mmCIF file of N, CA and C in Angstrom:
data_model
loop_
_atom_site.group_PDB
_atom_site.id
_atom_site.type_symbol
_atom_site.label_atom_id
_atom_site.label_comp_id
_atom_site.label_asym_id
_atom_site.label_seq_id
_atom_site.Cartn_x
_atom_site.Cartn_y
_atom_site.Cartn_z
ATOM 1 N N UNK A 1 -19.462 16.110 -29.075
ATOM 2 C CA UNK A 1 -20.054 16.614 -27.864
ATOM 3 C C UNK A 1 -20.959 17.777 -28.209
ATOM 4 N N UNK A 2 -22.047 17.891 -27.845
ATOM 5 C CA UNK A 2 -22.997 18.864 -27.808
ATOM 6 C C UNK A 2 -23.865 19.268 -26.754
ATOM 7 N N UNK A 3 -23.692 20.442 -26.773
ATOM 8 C CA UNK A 3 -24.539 21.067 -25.174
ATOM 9 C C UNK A 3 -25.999 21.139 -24.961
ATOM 10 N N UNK A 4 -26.399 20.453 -24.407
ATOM 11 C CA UNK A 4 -28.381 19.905 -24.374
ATOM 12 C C UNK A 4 -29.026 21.291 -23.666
ATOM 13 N N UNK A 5 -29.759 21.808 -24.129
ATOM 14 C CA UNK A 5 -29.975 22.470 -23.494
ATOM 15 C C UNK A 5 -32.075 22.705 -23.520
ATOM 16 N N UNK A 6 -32.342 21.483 -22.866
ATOM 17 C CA UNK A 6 -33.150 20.982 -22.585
ATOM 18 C C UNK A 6 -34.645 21.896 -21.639
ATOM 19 N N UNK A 7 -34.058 22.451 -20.694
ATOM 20 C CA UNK A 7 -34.935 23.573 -19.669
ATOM 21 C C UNK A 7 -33.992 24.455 -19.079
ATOM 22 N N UNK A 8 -34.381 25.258 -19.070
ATOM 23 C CA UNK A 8 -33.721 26.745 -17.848
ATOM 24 C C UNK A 8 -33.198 26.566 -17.092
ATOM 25 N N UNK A 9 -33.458 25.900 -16.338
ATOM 26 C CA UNK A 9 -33.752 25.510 -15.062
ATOM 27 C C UNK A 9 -32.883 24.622 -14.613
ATOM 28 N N UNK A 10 -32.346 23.315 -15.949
ATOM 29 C CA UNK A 10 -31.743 21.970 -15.516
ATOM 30 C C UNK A 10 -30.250 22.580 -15.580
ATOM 31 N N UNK A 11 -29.528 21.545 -14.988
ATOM 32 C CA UNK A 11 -28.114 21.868 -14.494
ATOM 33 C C UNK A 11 -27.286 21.934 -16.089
ATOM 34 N N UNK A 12 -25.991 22.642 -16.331
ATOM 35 C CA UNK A 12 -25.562 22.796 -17.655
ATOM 36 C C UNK A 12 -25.155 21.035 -17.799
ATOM 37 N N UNK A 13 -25.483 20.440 -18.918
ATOM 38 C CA UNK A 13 -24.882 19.411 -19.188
ATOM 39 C C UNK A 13 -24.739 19.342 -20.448
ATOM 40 N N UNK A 14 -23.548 18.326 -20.953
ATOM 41 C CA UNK A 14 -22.951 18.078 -21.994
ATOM 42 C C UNK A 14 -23.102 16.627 -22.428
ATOM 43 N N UNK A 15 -23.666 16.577 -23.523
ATOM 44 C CA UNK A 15 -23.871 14.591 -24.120
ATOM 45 C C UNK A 15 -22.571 14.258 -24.980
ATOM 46 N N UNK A 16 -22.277 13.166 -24.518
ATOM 47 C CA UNK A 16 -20.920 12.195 -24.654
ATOM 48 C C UNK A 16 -21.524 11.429 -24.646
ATOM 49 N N UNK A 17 -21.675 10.076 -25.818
ATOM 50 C CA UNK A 17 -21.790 9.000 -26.221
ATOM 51 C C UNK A 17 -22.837 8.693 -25.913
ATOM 52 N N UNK A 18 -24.165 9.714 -26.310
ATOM 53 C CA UNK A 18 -25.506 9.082 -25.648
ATOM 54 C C UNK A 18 -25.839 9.765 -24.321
ATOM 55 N N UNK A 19 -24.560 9.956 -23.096
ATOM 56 C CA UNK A 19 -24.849 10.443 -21.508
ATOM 57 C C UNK A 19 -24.674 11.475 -21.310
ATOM 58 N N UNK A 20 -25.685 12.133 -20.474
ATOM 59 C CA UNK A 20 -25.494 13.513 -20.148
ATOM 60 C C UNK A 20 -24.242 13.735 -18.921
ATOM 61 N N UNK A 21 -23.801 14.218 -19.203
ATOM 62 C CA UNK A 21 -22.178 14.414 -18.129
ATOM 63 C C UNK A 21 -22.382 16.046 -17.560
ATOM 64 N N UNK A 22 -23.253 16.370 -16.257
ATOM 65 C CA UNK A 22 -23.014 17.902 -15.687
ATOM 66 C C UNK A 22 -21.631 18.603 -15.759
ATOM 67 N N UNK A 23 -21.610 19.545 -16.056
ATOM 68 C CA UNK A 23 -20.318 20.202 -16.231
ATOM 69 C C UNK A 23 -19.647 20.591 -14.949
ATOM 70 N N UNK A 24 -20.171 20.274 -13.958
ATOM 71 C CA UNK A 24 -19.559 20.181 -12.320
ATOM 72 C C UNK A 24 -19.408 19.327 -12.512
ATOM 73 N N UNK A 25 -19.846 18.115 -12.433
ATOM 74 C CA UNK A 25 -19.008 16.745 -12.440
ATOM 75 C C UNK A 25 -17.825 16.623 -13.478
ATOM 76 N N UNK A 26 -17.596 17.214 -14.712
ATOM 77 C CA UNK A 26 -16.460 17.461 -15.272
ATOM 78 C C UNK A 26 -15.101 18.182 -14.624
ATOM 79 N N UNK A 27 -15.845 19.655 -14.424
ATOM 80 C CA UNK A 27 -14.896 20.000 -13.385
ATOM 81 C C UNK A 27 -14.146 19.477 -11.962
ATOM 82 N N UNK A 28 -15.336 19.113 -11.593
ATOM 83 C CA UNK A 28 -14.721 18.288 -10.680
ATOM 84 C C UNK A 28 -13.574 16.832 -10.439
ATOM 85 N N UNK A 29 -13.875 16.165 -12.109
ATOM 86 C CA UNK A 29 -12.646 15.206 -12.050
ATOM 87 C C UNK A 29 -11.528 15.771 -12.862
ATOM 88 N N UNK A 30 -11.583 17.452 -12.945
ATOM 89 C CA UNK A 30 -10.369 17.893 -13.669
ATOM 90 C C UNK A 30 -9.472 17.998 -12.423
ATOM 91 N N UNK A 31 -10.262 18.686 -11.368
ATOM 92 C CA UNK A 31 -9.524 19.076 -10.561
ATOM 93 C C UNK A 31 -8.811 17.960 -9.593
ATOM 94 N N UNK A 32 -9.717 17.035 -9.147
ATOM 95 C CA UNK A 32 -8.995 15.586 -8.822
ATOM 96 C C UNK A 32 -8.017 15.556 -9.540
ATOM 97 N N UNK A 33 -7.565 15.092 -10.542
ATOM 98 C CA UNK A 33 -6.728 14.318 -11.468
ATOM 99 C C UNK A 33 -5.499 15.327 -11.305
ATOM 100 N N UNK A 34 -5.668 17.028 -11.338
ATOM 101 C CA UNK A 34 -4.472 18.159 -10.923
ATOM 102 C C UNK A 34 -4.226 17.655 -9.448
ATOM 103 N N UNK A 35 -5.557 17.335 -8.483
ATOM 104 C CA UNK A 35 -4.771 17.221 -7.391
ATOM 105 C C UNK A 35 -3.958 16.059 -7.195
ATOM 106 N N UNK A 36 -4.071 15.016 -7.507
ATOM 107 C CA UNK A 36 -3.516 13.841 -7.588
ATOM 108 C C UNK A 36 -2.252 13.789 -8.164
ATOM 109 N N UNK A 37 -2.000 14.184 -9.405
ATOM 110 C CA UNK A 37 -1.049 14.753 -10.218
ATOM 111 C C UNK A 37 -0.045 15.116 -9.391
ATOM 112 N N UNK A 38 -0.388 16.520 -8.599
ATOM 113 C CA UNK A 38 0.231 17.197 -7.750
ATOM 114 C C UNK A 38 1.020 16.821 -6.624
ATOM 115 N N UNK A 39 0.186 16.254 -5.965
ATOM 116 C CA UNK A 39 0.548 14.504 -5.203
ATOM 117 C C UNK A 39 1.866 13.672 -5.166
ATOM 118 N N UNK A 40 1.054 13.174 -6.803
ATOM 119 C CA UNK A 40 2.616 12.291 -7.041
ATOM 120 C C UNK A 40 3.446 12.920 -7.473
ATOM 121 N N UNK A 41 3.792 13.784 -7.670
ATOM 122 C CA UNK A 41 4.991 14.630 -7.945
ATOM 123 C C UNK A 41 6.032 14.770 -6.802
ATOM 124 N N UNK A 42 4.851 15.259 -5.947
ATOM 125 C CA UNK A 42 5.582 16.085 -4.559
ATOM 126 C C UNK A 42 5.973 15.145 -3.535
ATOM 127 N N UNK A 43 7.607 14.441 -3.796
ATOM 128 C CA UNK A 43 7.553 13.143 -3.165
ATOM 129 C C UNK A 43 8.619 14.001 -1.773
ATOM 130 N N UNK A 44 9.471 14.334 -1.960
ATOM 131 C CA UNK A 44 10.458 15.145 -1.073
ATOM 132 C C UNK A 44 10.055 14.721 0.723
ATOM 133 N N UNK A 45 11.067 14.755 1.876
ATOM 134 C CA UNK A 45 10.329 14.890 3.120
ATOM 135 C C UNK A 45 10.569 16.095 3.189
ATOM 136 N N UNK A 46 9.632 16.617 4.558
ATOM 137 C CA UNK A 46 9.816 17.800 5.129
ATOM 138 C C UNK A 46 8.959 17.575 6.833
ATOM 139 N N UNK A 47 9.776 18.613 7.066
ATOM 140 C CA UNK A 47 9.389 18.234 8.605
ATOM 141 C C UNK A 47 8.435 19.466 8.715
ATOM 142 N N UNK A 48 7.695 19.336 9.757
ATOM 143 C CA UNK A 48 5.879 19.839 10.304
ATOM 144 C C UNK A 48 6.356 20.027 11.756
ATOM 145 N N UNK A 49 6.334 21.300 12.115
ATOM 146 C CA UNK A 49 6.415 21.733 13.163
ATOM 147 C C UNK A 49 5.074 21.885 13.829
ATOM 148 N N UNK A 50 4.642 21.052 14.771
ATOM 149 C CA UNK A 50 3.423 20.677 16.004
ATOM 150 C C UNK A 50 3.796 21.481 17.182
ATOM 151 N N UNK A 51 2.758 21.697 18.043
ATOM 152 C CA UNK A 51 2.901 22.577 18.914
ATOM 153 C C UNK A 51 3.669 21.956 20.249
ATOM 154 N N UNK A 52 4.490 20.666 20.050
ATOM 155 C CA UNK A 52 5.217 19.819 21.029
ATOM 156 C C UNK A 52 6.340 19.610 20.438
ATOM 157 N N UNK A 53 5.966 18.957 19.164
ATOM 158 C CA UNK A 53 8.074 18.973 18.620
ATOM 159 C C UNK A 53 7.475 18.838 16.811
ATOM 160 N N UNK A 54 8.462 18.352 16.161
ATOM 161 C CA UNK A 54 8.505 18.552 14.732
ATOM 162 C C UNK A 54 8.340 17.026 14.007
ATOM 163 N N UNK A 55 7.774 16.590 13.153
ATOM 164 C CA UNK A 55 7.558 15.616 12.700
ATOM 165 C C UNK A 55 7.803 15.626 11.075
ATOM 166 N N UNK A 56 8.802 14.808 10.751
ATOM 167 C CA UNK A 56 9.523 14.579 9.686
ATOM 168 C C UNK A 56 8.339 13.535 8.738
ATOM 169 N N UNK A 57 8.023 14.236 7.900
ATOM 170 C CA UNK A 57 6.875 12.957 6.698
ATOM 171 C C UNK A 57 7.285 13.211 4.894
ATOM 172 N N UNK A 58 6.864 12.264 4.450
ATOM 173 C CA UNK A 58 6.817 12.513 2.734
ATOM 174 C C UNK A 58 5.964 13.911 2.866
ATOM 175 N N UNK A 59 6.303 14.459 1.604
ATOM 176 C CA UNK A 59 5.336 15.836 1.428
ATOM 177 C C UNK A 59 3.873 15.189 0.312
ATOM 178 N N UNK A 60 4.174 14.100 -0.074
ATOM 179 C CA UNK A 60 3.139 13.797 -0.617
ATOM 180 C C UNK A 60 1.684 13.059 0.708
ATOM 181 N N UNK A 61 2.624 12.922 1.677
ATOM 182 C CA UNK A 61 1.484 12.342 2.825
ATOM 183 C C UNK A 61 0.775 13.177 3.363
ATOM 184 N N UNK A 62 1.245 14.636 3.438
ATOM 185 C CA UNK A 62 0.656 15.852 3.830
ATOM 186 C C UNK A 62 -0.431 16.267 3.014
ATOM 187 N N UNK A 63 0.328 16.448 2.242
ATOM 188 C CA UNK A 63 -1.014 16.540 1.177
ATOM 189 C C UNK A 63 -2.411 15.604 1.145
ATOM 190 N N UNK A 64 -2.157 14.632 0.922
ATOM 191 C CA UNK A 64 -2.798 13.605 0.677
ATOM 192 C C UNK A 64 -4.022 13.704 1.874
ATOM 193 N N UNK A 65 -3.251 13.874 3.160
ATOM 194 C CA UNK A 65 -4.056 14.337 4.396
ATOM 195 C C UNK A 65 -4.862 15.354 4.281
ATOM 196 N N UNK A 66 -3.993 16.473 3.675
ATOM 197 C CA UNK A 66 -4.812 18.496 3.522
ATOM 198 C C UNK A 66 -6.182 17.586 2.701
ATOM 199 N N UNK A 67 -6.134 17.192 1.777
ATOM 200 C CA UNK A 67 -6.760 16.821 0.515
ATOM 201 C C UNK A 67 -8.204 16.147 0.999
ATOM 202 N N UNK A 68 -8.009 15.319 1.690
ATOM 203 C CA UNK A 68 -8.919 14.321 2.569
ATOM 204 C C UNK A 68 -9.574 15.035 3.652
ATOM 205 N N UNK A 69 -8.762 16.171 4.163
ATOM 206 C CA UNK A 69 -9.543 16.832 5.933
ATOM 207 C C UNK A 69 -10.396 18.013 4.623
ATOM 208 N N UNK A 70 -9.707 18.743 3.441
ATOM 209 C CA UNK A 70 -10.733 19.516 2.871
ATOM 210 C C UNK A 70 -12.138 19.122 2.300
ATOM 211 N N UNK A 71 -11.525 17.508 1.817
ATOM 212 C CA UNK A 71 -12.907 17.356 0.994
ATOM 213 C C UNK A 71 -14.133 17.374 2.296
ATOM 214 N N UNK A 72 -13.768 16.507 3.062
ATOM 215 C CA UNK A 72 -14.572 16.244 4.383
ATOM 216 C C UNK A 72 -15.483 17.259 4.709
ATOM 217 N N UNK A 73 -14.430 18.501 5.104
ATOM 218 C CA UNK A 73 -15.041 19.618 5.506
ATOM 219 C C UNK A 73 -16.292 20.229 4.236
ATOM 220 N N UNK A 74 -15.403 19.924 2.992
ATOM 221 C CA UNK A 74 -16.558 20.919 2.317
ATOM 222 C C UNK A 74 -18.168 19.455 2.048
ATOM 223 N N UNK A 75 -17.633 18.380 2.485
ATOM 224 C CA UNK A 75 -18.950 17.729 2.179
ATOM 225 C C UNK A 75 -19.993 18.062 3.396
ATOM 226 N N UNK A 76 -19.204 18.691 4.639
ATOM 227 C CA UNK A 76 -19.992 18.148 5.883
ATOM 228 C C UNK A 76 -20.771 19.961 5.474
ATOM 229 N N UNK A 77 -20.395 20.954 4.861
ATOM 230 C CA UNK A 77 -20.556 22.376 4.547
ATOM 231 C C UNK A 77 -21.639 22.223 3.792
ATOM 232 N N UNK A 78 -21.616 21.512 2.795
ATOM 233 C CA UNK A 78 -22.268 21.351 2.072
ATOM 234 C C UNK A 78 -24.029 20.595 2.628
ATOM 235 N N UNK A 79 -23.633 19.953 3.280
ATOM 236 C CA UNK A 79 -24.928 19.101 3.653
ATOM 237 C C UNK A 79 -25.652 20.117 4.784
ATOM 238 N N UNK A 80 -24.426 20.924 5.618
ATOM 239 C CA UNK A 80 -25.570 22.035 6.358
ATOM 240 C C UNK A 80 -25.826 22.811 5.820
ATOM 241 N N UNK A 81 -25.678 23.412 4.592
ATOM 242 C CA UNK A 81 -26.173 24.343 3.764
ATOM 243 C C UNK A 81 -27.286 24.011 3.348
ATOM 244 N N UNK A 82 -27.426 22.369 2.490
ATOM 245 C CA UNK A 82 -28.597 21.756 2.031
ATOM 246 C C UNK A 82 -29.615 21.660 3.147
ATOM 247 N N UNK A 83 -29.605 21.511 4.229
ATOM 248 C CA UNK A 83 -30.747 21.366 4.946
ATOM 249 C C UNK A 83 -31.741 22.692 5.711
ATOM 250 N N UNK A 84 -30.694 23.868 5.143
ATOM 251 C CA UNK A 84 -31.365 25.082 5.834
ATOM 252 C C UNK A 84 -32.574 25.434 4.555
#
């Protein structure tokens, strides 16, 4: 692996087998793979107290949910940021 460092300007990337791989996109499937990880670990129930009564789930379904409503949010963050 060697670090290209091609223009100023271009995003940091790293060549693996010929392809340039951005080092956000690295990071980013490190952190997937911890969250996922994390996931399947955390099998246990636990109950979720709602503002009507309490709801008993896997703790890995919670997650799985947090995981899915965050990415969402930071894609929908992301795209109003890009357009200003």
């Amino acid at each position: 692996m060697a670090q290209k460092t091609s223009r100023s300007d271009a995003p940091p990337t790293l060549t693996v087998k010929g392809r340039d791989i951005r080092l956000r996109t690295i990071g980013f499937v490190v952190l997937a793979v911890l969250a996922i990880w994390f996931i399947a670990v955390n099998t246990a129930s636990v109950g979720i107290r709602l503002w009507v009564g309490t709801v008993t789930l896997p703790l890995w379904a919670v997650l799985t949910v947090t995981l899915v409503v965050g990415l969402l949010m930071g894609v929908l963050l992301a795209r109003r940021r890009a357009k200003r």
